[in-house]
mmCIF file of C-alpha atoms and ligand atoms in Angstrom:
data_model
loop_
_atom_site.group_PDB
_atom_site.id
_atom_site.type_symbol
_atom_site.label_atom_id
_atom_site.label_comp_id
_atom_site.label_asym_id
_atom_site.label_seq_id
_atom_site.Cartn_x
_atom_site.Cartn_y
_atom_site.Cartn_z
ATOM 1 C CA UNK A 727 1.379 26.525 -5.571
ATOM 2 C CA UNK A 728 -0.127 23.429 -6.630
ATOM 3 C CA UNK A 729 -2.235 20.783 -4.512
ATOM 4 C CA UNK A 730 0.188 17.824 -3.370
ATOM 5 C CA UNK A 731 -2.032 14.752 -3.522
ATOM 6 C CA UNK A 732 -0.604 11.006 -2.333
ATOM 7 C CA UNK A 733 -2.605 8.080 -3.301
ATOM 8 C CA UNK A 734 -2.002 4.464 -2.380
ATOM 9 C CA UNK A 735 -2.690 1.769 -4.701
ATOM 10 C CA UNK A 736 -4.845 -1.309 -2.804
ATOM 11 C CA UNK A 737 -4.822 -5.075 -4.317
ATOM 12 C CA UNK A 738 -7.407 -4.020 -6.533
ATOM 13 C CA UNK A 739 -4.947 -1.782 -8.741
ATOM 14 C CA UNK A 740 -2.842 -4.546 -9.454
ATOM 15 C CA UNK A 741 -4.365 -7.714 -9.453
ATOM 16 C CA UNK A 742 -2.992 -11.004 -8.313
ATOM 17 C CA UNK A 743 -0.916 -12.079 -11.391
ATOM 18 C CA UNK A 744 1.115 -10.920 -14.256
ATOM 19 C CA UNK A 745 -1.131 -11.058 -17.059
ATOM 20 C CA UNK A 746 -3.714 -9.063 -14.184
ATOM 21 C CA UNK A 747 -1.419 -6.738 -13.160
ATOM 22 C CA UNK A 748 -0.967 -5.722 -16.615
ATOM 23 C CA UNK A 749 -4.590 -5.198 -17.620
ATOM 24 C CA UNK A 750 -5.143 -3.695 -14.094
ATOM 25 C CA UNK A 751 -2.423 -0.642 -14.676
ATOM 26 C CA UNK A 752 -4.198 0.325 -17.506
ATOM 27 C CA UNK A 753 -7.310 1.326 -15.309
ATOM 28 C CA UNK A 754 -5.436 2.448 -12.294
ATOM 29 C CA UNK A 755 -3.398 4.910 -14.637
ATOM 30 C CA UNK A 756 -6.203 6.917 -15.859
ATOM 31 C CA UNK A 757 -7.663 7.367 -12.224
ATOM 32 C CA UNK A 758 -3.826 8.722 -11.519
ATOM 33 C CA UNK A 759 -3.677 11.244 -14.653
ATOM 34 C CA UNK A 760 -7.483 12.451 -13.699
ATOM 35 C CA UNK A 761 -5.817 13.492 -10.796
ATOM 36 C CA UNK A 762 -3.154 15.033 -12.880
ATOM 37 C CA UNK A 763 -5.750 16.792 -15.066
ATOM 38 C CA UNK A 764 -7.898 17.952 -11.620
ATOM 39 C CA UNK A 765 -4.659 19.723 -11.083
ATOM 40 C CA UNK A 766 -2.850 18.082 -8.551
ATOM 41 C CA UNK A 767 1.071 17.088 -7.601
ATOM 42 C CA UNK A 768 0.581 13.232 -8.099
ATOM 43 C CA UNK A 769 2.793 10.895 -5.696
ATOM 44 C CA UNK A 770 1.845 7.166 -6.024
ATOM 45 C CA UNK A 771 2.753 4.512 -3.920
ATOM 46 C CA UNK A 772 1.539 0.815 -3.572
ATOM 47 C CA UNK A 773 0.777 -2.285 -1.882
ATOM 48 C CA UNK A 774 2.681 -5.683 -2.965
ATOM 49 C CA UNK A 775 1.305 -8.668 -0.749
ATOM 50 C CA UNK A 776 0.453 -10.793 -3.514
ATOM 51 C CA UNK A 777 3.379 -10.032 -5.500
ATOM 52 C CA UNK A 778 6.048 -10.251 -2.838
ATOM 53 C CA UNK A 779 4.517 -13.445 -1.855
ATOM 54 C CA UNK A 780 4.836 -14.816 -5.611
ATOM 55 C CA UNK A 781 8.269 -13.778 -6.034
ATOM 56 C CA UNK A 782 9.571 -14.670 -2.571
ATOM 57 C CA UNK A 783 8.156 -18.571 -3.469
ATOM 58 C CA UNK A 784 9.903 -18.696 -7.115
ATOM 59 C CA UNK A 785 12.794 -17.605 -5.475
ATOM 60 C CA UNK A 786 12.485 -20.305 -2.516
ATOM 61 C CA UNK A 787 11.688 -22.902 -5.162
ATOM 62 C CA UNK A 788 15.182 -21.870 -6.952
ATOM 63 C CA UNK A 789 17.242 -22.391 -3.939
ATOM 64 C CA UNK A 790 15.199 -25.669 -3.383
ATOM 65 C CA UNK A 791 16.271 -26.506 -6.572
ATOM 66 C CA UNK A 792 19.592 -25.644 -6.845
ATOM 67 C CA UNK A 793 21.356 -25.716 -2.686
ATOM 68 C CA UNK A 794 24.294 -22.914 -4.775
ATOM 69 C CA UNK A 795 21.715 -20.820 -4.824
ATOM 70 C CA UNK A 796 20.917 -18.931 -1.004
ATOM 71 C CA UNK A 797 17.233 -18.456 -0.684
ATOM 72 C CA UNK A 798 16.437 -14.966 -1.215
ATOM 73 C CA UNK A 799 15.456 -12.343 1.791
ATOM 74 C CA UNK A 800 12.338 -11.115 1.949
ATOM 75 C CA UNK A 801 13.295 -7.266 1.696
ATOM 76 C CA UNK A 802 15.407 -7.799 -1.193
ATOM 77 C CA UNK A 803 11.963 -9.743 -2.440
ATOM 78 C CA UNK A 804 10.779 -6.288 -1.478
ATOM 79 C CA UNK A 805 12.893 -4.461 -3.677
ATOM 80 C CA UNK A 806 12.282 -6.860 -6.776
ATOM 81 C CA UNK A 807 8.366 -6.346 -6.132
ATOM 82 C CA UNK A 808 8.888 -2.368 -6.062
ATOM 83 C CA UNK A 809 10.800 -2.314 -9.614
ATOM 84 C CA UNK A 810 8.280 -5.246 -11.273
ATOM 85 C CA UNK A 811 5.538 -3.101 -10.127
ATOM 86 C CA UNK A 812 7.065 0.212 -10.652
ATOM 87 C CA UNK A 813 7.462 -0.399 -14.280
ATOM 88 C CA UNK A 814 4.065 -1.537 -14.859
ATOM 89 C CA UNK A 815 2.754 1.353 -13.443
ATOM 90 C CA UNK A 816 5.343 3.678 -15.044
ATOM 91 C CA UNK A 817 4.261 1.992 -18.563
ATOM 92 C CA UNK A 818 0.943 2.737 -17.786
ATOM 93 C CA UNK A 819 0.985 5.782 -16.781
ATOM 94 C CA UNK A 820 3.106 7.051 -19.477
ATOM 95 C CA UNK A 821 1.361 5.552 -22.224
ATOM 96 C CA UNK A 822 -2.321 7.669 -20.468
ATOM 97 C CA UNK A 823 -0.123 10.881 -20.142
ATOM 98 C CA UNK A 824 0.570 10.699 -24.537
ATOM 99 C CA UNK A 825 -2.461 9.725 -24.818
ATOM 100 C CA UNK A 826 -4.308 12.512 -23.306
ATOM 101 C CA UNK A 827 -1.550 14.756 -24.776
ATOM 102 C CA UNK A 828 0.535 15.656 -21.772
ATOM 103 C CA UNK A 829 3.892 15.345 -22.729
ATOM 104 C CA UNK A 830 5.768 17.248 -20.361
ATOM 105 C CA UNK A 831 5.251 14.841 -16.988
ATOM 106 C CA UNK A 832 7.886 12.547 -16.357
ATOM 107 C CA UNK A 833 7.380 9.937 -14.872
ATOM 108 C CA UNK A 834 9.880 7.641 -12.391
ATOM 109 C CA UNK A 835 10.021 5.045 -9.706
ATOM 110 C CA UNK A 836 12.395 5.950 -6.527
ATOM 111 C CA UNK A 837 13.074 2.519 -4.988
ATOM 112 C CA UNK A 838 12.449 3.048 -1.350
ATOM 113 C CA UNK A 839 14.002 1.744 2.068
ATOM 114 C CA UNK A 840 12.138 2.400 4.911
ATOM 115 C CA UNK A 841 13.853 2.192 8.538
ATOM 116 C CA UNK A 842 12.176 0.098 11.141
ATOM 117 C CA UNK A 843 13.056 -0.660 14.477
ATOM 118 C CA UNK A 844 14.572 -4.090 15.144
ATOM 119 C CA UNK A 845 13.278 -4.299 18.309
ATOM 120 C CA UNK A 846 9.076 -3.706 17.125
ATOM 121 C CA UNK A 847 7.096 -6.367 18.661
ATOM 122 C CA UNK A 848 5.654 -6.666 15.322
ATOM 123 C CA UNK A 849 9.087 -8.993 14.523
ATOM 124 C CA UNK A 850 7.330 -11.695 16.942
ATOM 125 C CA UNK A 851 3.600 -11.696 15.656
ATOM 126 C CA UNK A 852 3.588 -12.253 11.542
ATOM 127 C CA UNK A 853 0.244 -10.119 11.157
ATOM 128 C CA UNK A 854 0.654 -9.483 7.438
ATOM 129 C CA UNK A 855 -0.884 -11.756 4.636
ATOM 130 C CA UNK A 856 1.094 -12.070 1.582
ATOM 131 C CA UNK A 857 1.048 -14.825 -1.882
ATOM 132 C CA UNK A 858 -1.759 -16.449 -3.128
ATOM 133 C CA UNK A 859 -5.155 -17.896 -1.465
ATOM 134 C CA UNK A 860 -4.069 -21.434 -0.020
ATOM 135 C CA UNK A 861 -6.768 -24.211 1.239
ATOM 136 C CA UNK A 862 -6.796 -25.042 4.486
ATOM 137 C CA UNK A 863 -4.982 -28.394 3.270
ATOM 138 C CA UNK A 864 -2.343 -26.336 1.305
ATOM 139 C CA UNK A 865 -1.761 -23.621 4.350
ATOM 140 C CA UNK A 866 -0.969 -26.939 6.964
ATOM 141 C CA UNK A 867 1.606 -28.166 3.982
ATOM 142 C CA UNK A 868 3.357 -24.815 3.401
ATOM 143 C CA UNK A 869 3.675 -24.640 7.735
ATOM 144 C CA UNK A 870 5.087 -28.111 7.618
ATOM 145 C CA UNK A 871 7.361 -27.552 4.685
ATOM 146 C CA UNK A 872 8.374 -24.287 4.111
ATOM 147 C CA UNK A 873 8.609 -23.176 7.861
ATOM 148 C CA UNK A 874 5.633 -20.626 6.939
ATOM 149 C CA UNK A 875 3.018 -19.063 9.458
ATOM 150 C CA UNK A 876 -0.540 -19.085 7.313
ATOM 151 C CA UNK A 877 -4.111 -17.808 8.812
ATOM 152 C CA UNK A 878 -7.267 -18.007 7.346
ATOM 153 C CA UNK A 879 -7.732 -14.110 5.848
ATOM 154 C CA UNK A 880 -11.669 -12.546 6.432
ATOM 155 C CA UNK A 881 -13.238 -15.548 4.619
ATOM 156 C CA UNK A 882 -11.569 -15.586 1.648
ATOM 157 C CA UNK A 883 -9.417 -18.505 2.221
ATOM 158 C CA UNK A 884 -5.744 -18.991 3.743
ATOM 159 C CA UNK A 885 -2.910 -16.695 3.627
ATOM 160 C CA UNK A 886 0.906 -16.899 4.721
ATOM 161 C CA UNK A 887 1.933 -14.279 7.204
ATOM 162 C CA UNK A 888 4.708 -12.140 7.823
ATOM 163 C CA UNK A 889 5.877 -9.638 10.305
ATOM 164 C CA UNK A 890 4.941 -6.061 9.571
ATOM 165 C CA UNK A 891 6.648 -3.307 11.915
ATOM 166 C CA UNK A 892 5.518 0.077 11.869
ATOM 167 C CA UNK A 893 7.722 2.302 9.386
ATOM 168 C CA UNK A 894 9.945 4.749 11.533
ATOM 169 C CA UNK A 895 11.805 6.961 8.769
ATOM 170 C CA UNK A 896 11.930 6.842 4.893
ATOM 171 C CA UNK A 897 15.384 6.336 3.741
ATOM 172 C CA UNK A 898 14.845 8.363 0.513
ATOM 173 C CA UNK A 899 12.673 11.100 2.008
ATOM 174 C CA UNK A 900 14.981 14.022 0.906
ATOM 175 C CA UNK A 901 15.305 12.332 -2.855
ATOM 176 C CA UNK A 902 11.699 12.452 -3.187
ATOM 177 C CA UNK A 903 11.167 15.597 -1.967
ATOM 178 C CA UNK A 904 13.508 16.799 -5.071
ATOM 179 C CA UNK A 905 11.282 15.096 -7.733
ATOM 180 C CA UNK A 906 7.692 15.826 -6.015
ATOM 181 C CA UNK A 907 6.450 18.798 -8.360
ATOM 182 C CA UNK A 908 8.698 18.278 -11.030
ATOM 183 C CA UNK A 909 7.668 14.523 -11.939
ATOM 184 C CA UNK A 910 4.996 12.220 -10.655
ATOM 185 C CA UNK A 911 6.851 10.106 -8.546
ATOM 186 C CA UNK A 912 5.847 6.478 -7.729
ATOM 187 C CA UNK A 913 7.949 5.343 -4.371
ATOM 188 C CA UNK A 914 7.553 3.753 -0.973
ATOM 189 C CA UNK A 915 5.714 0.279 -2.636
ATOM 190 C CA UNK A 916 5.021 -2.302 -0.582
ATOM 191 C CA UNK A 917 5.506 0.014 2.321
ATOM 192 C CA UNK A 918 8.918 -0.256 1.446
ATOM 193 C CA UNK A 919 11.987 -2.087 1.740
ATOM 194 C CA UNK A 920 12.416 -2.586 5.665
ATOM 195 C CA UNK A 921 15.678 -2.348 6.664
ATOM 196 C CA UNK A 922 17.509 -1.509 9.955
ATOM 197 C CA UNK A 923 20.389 0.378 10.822
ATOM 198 C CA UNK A 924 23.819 -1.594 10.912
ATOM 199 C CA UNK A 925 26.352 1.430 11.535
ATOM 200 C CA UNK A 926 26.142 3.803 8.446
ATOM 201 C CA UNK A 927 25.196 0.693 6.503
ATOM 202 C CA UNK A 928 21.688 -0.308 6.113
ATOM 203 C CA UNK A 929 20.356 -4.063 6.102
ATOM 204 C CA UNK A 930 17.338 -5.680 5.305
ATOM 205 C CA UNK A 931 14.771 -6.559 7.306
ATOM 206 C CA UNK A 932 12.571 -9.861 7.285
ATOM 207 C CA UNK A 933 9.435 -7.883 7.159
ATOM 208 C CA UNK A 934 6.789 -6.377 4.794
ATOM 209 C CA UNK A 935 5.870 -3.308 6.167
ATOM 210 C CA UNK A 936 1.992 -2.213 5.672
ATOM 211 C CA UNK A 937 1.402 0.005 2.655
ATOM 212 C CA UNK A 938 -0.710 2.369 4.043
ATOM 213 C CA UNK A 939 1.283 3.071 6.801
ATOM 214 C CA UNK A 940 4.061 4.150 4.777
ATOM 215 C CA UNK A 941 1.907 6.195 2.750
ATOM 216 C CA UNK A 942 0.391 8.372 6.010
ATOM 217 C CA UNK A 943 4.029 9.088 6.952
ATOM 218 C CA UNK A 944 4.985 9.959 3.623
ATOM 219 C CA UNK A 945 2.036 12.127 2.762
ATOM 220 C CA UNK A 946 2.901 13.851 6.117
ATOM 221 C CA UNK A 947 6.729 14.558 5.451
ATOM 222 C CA UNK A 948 6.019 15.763 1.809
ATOM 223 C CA UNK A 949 3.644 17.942 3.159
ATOM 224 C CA UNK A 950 0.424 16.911 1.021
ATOM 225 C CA UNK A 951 -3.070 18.454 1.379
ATOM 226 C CA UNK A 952 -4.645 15.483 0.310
ATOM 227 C CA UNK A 953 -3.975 11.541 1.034
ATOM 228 C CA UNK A 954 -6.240 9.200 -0.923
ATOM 229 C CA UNK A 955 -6.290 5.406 -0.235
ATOM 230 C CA UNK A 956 -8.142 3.726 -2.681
ATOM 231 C CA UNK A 957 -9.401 0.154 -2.161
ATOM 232 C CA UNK A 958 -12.187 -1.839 -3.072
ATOM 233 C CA UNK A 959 -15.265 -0.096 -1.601
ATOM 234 C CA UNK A 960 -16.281 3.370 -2.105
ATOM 235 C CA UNK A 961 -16.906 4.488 1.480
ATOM 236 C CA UNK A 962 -15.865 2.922 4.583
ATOM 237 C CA UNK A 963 -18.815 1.530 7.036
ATOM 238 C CA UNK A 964 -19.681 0.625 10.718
ATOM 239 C CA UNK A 965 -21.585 -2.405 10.899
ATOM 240 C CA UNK A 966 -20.014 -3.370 7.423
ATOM 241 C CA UNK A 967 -21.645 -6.552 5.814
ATOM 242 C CA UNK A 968 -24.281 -6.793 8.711
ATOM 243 C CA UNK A 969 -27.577 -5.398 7.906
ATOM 244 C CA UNK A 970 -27.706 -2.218 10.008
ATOM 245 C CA UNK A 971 -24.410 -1.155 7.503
ATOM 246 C CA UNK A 972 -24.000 2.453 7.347
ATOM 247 C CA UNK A 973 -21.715 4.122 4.813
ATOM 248 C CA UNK A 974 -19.315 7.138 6.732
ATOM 249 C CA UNK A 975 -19.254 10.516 4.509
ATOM 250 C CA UNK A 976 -17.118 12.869 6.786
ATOM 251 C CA UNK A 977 -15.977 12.166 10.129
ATOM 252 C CA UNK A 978 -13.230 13.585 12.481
ATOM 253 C CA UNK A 979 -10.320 12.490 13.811
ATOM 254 C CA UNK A 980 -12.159 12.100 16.938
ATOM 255 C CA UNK A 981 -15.284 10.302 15.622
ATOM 256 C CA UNK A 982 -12.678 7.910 13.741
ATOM 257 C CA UNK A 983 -10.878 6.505 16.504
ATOM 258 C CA UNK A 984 -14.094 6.242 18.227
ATOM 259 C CA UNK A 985 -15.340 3.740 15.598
ATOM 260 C CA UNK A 986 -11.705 1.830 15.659
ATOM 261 C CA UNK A 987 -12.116 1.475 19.648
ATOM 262 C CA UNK A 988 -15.224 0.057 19.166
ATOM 263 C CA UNK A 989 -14.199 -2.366 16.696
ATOM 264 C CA UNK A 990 -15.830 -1.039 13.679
ATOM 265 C CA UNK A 991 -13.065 -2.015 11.455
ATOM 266 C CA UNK A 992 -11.618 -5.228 10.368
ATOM 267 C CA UNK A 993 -7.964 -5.725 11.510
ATOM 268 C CA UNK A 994 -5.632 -6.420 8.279
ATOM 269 C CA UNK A 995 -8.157 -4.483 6.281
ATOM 270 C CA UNK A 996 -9.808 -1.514 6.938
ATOM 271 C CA UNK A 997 -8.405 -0.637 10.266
ATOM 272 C CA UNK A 998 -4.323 0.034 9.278
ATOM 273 C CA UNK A 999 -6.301 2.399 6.850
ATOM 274 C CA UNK A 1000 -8.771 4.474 9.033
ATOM 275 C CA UNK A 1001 -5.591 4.206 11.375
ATOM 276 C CA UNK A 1002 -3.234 5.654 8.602
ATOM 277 C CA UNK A 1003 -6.064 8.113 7.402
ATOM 278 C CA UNK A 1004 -6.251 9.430 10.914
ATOM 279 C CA UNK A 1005 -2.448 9.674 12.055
ATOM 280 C CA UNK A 1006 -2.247 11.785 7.921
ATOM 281 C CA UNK A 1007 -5.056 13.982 8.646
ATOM 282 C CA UNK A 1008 -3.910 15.015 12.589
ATOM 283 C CA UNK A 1009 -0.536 15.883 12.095
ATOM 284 C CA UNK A 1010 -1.758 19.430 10.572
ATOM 285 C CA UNK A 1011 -5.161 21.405 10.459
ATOM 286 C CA UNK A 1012 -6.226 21.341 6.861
ATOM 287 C CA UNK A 1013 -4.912 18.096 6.058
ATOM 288 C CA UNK A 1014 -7.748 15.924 4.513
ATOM 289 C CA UNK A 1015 -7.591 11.656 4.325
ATOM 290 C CA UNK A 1016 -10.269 10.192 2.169
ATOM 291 C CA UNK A 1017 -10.297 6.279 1.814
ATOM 292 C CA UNK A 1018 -12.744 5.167 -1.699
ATOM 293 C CA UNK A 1019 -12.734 2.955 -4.646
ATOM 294 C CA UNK A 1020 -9.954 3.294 -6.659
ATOM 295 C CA UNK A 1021 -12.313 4.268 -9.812
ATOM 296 C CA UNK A 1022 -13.858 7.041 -7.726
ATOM 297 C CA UNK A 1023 -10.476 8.716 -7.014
ATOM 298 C CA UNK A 1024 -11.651 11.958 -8.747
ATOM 299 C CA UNK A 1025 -15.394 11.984 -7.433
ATOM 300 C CA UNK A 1026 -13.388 11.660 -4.279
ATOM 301 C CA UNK A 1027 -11.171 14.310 -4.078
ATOM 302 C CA UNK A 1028 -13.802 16.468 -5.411
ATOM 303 C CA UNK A 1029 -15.729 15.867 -1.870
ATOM 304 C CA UNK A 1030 -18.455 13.676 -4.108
ATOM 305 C CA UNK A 1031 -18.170 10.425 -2.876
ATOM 306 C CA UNK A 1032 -15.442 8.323 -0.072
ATOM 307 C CA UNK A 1033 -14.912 8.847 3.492
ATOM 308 C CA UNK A 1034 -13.054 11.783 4.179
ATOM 309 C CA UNK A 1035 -11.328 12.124 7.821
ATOM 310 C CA UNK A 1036 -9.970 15.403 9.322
ATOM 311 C CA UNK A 1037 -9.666 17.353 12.466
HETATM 312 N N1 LIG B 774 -15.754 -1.297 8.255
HETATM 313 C C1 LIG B 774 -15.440 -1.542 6.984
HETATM 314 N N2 LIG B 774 -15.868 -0.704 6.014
HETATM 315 C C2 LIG B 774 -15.562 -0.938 4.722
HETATM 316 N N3 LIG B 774 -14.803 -1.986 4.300
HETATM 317 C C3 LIG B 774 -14.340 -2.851 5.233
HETATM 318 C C4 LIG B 774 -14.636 -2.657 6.608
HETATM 319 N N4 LIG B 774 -14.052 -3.671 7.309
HETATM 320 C C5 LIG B 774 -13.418 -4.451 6.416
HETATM 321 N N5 LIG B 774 -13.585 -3.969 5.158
HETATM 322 C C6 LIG B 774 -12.974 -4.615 3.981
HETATM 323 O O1 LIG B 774 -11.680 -4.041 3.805
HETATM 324 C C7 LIG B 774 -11.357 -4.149 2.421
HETATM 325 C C8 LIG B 774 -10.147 -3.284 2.117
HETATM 326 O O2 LIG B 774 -8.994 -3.902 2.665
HETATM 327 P P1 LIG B 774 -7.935 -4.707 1.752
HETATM 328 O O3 LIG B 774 -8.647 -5.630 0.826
HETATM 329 O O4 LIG B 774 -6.900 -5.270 2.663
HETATM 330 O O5 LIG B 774 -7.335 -3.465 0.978
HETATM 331 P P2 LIG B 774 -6.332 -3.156 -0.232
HETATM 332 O O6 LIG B 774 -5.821 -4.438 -0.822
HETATM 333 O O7 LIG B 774 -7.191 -2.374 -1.178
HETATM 334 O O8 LIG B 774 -5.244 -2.312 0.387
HETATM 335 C C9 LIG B 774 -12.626 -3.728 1.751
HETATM 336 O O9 LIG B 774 -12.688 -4.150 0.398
HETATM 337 C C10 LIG B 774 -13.694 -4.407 2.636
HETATM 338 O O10 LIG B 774 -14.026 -5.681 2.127
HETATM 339 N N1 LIG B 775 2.747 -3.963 1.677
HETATM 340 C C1 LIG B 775 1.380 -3.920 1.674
HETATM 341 O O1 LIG B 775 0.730 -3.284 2.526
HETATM 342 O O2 LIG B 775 0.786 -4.633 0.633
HETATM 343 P P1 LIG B 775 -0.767 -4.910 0.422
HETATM 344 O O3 LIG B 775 -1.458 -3.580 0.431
HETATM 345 O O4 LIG B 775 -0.868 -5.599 -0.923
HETATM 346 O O5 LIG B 775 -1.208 -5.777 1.561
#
């Protein structure tokens, strides 16, 4: 049987914009048919905060525009983010699969609800940045007008926030299940659409829920041997940025939480990862996480270069 490998897709994938996130696929899809080619069972899935952010404002603006027109909820926002992305990626990836001559790979996006629970703390402390960079001047006018929450994200400028509960079932498990192995199967973006249980019907959620911890449960359901988050650096570090930095190769369970307690890890960043690495890789002996640049995906899972986390 083949290896089962899930990567998730950081910022640096996509890009910010449409004209990025076009050029960006292009890159990000021949990491994802090197995997193909290394021999694996690919399952993609993907972050969305700047996208759902840029479609959730268009969509405000319209209903400021035009008071017919309901403003838009965030998880069908969600939804719109998964497809616009999805087919990007789907493009992309097709157009590397003919190109390095593999024609019989399908490839499909399974838009994705994911269940939360309506009672998760997380509904009463917005944690999660989404949109654009704002100044600090821009952030106070959003708060004032647009009845947004904004903090000021790691230095890089201000952010709106959102609440982000922790993912409690994928709706679409079984579907995906069905297509892992026979197609490379790009689901569960933007942690996916959060909704909650309303009697047998589902409803959306005012939530985005965090990518990567979507992915971990995923990658656990389907089984994988392998869960791959790639972001924008190639290991991750204790002490990052300071100048006793030091780069992690392999590290246990055990060693990782360690590092978390101690505060090794920025939260919003590189903590829901080591945290999602670490719930994938002790759920079953033999399962491996490994968190590196997205253009070292291959190096990675070849045991070359990233942080790998297991038991
Ligand atoms: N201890 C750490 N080791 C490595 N990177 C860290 C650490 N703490 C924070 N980071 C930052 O976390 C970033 C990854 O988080 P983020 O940008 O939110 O991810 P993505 O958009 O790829 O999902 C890295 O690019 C790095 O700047
Ligand atoms: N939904 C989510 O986690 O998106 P980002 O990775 O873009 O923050």
């Amino acid at each position: 049987m083949k290896k089962r490998a899930v990567i998730a897709l950081g910022g640096n994938a996509l890009g910010n914009t449409l004209p990025e996130q076009m050029i960006a696929v292009k890159g990000t899809s021949k990491v994802i048919v090197d995997l193909v080619e290394a021999g694996y069972d690919v399952v993609v899935t993907h972050g969305n905060g700047p996208q759902v952010g840029m479609i959730n404002n268009a969509m405000a603006a319209l209903s400021r525009e035009n008071p017919k027109q309901p403003n838009t909820p965030l998880s069908v926002c969600v939804a719109m983010s998964q497809a616009y992305i999805g087919y990007d990626l789907q493009n992309a990836i097709r157009e590397e699969l003919l190109n390095r001559n593999i024609k019989d790979l399908a490839v499909s996006t399974m838009v994705t609800q994911v269940r939360v629970d309506e009672e998760d703390p997380a509904f009463q402390h917005p944690t999660k940045p989404i949109g654009h960079f704002m100044t600090e001047e821009e952030a106070k006018y959003a708060e004032e007008h647009y009845d947004y929450k904004c903090v000021e994200d790691s230095g890089r400028g201000w952010r709106r926030v959102v609440a982000s509960p922790a993912p409690v079932e994928i709706v679409e498990l079984e579907a995906i299940k069905q297509l892992v192995g026979k197609q490379l199967v790009i689901c569960c973006g933007g942690g996916g659409i959060p909704v909650v249980h309303n009697g047998n019907h589902l409803s959306g959620a005012s939530a985005v829920i965090d990518k990567d911890w979507t992915s971990s449960l995923l990658a656990a359901e389907i089984d994988a041997d392998v869960f791959i988050i790639l972001t924008a650096v190639e290991k991750v570090a204790v002490n990052f940025g300071k100048p006793d930095q030091q780069w992690l190769d392999d590290i246990t369970v055990e060693e990782a939480r360690q590092y978390a307690a101690e505060g090794q890890f920025a939260a919003g960043s590189m903590l829901p990862k080591v945290d999602a690495a670490i719930k994938f890789a002790e759920s079953k002996k033999g399962r491996t996480a490994i968190i590196t640049l997205l253009e070292k995906a291959r190096e990675g899972i070849e045991g070359k270069t990233g942080t790998r986390i297991h038991l």
